[in-house]
PDB file of C-alpha atoms in Angstrom:
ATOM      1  CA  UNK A   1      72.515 -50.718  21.588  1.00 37.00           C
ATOM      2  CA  UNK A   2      70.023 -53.215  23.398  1.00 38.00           C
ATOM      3  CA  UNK A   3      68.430 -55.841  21.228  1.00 43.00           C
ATOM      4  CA  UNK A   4      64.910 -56.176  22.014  1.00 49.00           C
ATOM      5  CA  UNK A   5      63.448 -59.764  20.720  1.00 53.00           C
ATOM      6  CA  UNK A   6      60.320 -59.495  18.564  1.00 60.00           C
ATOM      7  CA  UNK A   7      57.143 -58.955  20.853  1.00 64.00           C
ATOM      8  CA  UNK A   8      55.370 -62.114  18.999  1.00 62.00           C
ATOM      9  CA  UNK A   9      58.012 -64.086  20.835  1.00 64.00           C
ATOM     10  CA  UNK A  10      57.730 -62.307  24.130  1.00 61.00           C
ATOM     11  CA  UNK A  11      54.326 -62.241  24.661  1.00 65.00           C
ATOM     12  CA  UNK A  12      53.589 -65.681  24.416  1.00 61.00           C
ATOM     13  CA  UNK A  13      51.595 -65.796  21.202  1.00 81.00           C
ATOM     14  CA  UNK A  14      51.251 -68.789  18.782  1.00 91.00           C
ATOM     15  CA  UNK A  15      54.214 -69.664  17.596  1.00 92.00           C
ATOM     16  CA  UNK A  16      55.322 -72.520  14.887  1.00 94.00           C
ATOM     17  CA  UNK A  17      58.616 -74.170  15.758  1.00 93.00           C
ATOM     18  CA  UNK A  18      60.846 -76.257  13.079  1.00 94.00           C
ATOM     19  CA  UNK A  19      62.462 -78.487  15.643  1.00 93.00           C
ATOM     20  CA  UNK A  20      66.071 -79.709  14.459  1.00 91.00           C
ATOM     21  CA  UNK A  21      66.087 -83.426  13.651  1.00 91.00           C
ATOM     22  CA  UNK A  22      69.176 -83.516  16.502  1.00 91.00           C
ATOM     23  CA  UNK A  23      68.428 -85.631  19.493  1.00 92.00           C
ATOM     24  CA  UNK A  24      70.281 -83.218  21.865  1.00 90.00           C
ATOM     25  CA  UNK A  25      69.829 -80.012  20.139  1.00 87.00           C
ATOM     26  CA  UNK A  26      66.259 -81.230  20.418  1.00 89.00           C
ATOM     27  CA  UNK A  27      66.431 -82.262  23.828  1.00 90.00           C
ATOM     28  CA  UNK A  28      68.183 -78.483  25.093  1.00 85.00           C
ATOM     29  CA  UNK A  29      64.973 -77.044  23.233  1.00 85.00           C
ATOM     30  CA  UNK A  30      62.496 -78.782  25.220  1.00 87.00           C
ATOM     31  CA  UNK A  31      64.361 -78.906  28.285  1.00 85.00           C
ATOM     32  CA  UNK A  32      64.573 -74.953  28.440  1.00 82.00           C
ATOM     33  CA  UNK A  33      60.931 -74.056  27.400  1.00 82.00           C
ATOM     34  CA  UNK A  34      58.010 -74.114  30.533  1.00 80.00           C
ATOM     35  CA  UNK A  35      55.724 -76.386  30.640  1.00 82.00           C
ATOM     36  CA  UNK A  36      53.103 -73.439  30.290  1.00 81.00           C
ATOM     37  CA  UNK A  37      54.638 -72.135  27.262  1.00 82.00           C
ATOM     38  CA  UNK A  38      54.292 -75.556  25.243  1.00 85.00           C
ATOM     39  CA  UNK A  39      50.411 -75.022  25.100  1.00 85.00           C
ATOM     40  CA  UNK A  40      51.073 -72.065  22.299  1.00 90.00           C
ATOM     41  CA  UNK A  41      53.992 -73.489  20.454  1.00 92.00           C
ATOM     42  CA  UNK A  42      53.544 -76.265  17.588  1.00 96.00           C
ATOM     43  CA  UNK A  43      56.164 -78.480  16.978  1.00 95.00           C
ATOM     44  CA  UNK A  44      57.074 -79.488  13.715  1.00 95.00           C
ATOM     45  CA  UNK A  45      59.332 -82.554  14.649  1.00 95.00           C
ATOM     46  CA  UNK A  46      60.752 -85.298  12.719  1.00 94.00           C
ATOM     47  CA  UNK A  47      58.941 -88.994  13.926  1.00 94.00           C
ATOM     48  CA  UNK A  48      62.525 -90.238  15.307  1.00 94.00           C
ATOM     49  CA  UNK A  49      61.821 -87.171  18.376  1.00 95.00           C
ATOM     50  CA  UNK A  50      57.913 -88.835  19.079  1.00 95.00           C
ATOM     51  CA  UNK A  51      59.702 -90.540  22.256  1.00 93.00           C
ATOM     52  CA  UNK A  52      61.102 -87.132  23.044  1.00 93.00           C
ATOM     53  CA  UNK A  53      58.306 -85.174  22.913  1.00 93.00           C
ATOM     54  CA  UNK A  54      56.018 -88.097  24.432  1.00 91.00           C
ATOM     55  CA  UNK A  55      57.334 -87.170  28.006  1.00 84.00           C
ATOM     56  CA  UNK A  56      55.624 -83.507  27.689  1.00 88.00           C
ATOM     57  CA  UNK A  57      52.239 -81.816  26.901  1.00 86.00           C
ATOM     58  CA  UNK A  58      53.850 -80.193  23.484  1.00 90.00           C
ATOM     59  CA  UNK A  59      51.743 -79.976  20.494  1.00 94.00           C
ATOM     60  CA  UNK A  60      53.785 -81.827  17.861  1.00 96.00           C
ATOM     61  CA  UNK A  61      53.371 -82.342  13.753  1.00 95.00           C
ATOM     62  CA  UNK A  62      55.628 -85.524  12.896  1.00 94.00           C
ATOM     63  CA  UNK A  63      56.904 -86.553   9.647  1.00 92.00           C
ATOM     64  CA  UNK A  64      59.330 -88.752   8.373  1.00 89.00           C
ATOM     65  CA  UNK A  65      61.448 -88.724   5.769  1.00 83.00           C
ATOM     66  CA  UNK A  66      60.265 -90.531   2.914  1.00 81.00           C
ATOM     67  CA  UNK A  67      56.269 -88.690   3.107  1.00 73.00           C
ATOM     68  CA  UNK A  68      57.453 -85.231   3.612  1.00 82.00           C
ATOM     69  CA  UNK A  69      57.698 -83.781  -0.611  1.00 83.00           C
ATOM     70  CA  UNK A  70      55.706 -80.872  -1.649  1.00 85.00           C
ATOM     71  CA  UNK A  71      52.860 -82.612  -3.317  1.00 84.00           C
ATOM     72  CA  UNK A  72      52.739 -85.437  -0.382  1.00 89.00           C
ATOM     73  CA  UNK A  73      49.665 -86.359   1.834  1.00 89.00           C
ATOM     74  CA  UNK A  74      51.796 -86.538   4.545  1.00 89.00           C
ATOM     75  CA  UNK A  75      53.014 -83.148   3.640  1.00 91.00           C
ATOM     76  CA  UNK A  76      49.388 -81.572   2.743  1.00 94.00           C
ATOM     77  CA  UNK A  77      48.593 -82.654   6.343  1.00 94.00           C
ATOM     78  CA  UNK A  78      51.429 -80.154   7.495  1.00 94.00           C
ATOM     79  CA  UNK A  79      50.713 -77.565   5.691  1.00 96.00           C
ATOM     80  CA  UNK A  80      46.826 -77.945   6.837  1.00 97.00           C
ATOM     81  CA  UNK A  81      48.005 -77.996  10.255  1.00 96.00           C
ATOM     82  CA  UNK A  82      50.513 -75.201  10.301  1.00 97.00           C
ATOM     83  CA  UNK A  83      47.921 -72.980   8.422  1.00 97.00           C
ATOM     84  CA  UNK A  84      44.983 -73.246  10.985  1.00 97.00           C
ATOM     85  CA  UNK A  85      47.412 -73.133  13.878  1.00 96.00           C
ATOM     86  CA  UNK A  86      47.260 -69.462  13.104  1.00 95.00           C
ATOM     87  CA  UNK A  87      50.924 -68.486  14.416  1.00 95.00           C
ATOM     88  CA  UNK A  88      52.383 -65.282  14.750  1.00 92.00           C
ATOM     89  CA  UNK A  89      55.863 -66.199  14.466  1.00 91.00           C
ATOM     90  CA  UNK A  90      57.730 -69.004  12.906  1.00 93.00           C
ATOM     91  CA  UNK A  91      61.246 -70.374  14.395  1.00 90.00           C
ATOM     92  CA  UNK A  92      63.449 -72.082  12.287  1.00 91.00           C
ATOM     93  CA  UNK A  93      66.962 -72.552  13.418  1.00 85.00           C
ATOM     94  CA  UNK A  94      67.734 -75.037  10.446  1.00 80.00           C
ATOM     95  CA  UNK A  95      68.956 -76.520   8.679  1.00 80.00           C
ATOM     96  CA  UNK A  96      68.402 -75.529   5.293  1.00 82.00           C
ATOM     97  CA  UNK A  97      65.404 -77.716   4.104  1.00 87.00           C
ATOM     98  CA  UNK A  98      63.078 -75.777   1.513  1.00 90.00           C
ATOM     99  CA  UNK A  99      60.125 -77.756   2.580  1.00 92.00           C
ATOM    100  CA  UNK A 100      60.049 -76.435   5.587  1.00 92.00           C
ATOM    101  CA  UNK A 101      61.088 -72.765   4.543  1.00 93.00           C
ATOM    102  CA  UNK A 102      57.809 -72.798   2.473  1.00 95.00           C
ATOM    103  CA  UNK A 103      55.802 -73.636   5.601  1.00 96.00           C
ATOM    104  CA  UNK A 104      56.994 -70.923   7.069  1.00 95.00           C
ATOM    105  CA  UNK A 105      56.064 -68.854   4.824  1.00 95.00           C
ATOM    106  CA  UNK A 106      52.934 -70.006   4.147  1.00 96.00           C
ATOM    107  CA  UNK A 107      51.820 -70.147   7.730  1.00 96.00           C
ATOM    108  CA  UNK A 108      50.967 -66.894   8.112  1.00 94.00           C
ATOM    109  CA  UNK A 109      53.432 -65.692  10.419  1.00 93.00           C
ATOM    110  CA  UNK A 110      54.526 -61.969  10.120  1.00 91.00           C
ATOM    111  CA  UNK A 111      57.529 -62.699  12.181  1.00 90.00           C
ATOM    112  CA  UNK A 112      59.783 -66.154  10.783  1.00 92.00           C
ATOM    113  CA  UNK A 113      62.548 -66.036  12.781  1.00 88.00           C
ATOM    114  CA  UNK A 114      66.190 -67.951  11.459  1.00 86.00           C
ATOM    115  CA  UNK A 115      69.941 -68.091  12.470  1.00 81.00           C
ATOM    116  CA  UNK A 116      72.138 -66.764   9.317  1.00 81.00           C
ATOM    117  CA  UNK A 117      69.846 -66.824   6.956  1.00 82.00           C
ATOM    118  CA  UNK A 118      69.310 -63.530   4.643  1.00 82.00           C
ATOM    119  CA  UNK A 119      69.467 -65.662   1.960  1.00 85.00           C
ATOM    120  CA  UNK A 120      66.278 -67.534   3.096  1.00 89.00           C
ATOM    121  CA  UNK A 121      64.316 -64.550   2.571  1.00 83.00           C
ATOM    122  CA  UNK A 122      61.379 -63.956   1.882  1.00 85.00           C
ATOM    123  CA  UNK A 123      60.535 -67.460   3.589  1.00 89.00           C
ATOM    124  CA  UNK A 124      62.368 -66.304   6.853  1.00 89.00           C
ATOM    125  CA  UNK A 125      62.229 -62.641   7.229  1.00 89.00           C
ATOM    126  CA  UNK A 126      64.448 -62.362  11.089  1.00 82.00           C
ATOM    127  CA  UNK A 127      68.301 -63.239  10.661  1.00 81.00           C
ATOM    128  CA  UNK A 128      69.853 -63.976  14.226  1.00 76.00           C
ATOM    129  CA  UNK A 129      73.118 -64.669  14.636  1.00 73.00           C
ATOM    130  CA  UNK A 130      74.451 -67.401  17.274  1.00 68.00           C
ATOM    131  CA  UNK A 131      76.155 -65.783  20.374  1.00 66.00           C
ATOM    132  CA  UNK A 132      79.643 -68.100  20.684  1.00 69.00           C
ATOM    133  CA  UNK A 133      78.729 -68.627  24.106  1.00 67.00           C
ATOM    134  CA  UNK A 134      75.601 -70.579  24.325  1.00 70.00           C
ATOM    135  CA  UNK A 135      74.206 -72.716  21.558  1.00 67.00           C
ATOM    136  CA  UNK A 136      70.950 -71.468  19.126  1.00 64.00           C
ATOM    137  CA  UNK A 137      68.905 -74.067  20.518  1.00 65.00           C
ATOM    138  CA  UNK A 138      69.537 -72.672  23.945  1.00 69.00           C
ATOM    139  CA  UNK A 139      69.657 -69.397  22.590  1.00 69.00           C
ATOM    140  CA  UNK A 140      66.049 -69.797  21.133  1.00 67.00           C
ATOM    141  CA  UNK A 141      64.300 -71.892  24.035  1.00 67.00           C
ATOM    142  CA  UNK A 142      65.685 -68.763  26.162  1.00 66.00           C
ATOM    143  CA  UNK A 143      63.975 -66.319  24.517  1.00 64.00           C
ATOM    144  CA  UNK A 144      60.291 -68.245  25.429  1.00 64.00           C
ATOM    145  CA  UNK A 145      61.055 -68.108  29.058  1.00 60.00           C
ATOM    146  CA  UNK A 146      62.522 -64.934  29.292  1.00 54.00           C
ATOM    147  CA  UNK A 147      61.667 -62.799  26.732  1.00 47.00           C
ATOM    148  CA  UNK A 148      64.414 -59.707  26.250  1.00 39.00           C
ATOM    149  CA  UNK A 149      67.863 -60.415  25.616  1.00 41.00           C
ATOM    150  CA  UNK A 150      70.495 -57.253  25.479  1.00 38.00           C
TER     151      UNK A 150
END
């Protein structure tokens, strides 16, 4: 049976994306997505990836470690952000930080997209599983370029 991926994701709508605080898993991400793409996806990136993400036109919500609590300023200003963004899909491929998972779900988004993770629900309501061959990261920065995977 063919696996369609969710339309918000193919179409090219707004999406929210939890980028992993991993330098390379980071740097696949980014490397896979167009250039034209990264106008409708917002970045929710740790501060340490700011050099990363300085080379492209992404749209990109840092935080650090110490300012990002529920109950935070640094956090409020998130949450703010991730809210009017307006996305139709989340994508967060981990790991587990509740912070985050309440973002998602608090975003908006109908479709919150996440690798093994029925338990996360209701925050992430789309449990992929990682193909052995090729890495989430690559997995999910395919799916912006090319849309249906079988």
């Amino acid at each position: 049976m063919t696996f369609s991926f969710p339309e918000c994701l193919q179409n090219g709508e707004k999406v929210v994306f939890f980028m992993p605080e991993e330098k390379e898993v980071a740097k696949v991400i980014l490397s896979e997505i167009p250039d034209e793409n990264l106008k409708k996806i917002l970045f929710v990136a740790h501060g340490d990836l700011e050099i990363l993400f300085s080379k492209t036109k992404a749209q990109v919500s840092y935080y650090t470690d110490k300012g990002c609590r529920y109950g935070e300023t640094l956090f409020d200003k998130l949450e703010y952000q991730v809210k009017t963004f307006a996305p139709t899909a989340c994508v967060y491929p981990g790991p587990y930080k509740p912070q985050f998972l309440y973002l998602a779900l608090v975003s908006g988004a109908v479709c919150r997209v996440g690798f093994d993770c029925a338990k996360e629900y209701p925050f992430l309501n789309l449990s992929l599983h990682p193909l052995k061959t090729i890495s989430p990261a690559r997995m999910m920065a395919r799916y912006f370029t090319k849309g249906k995977k079988g």
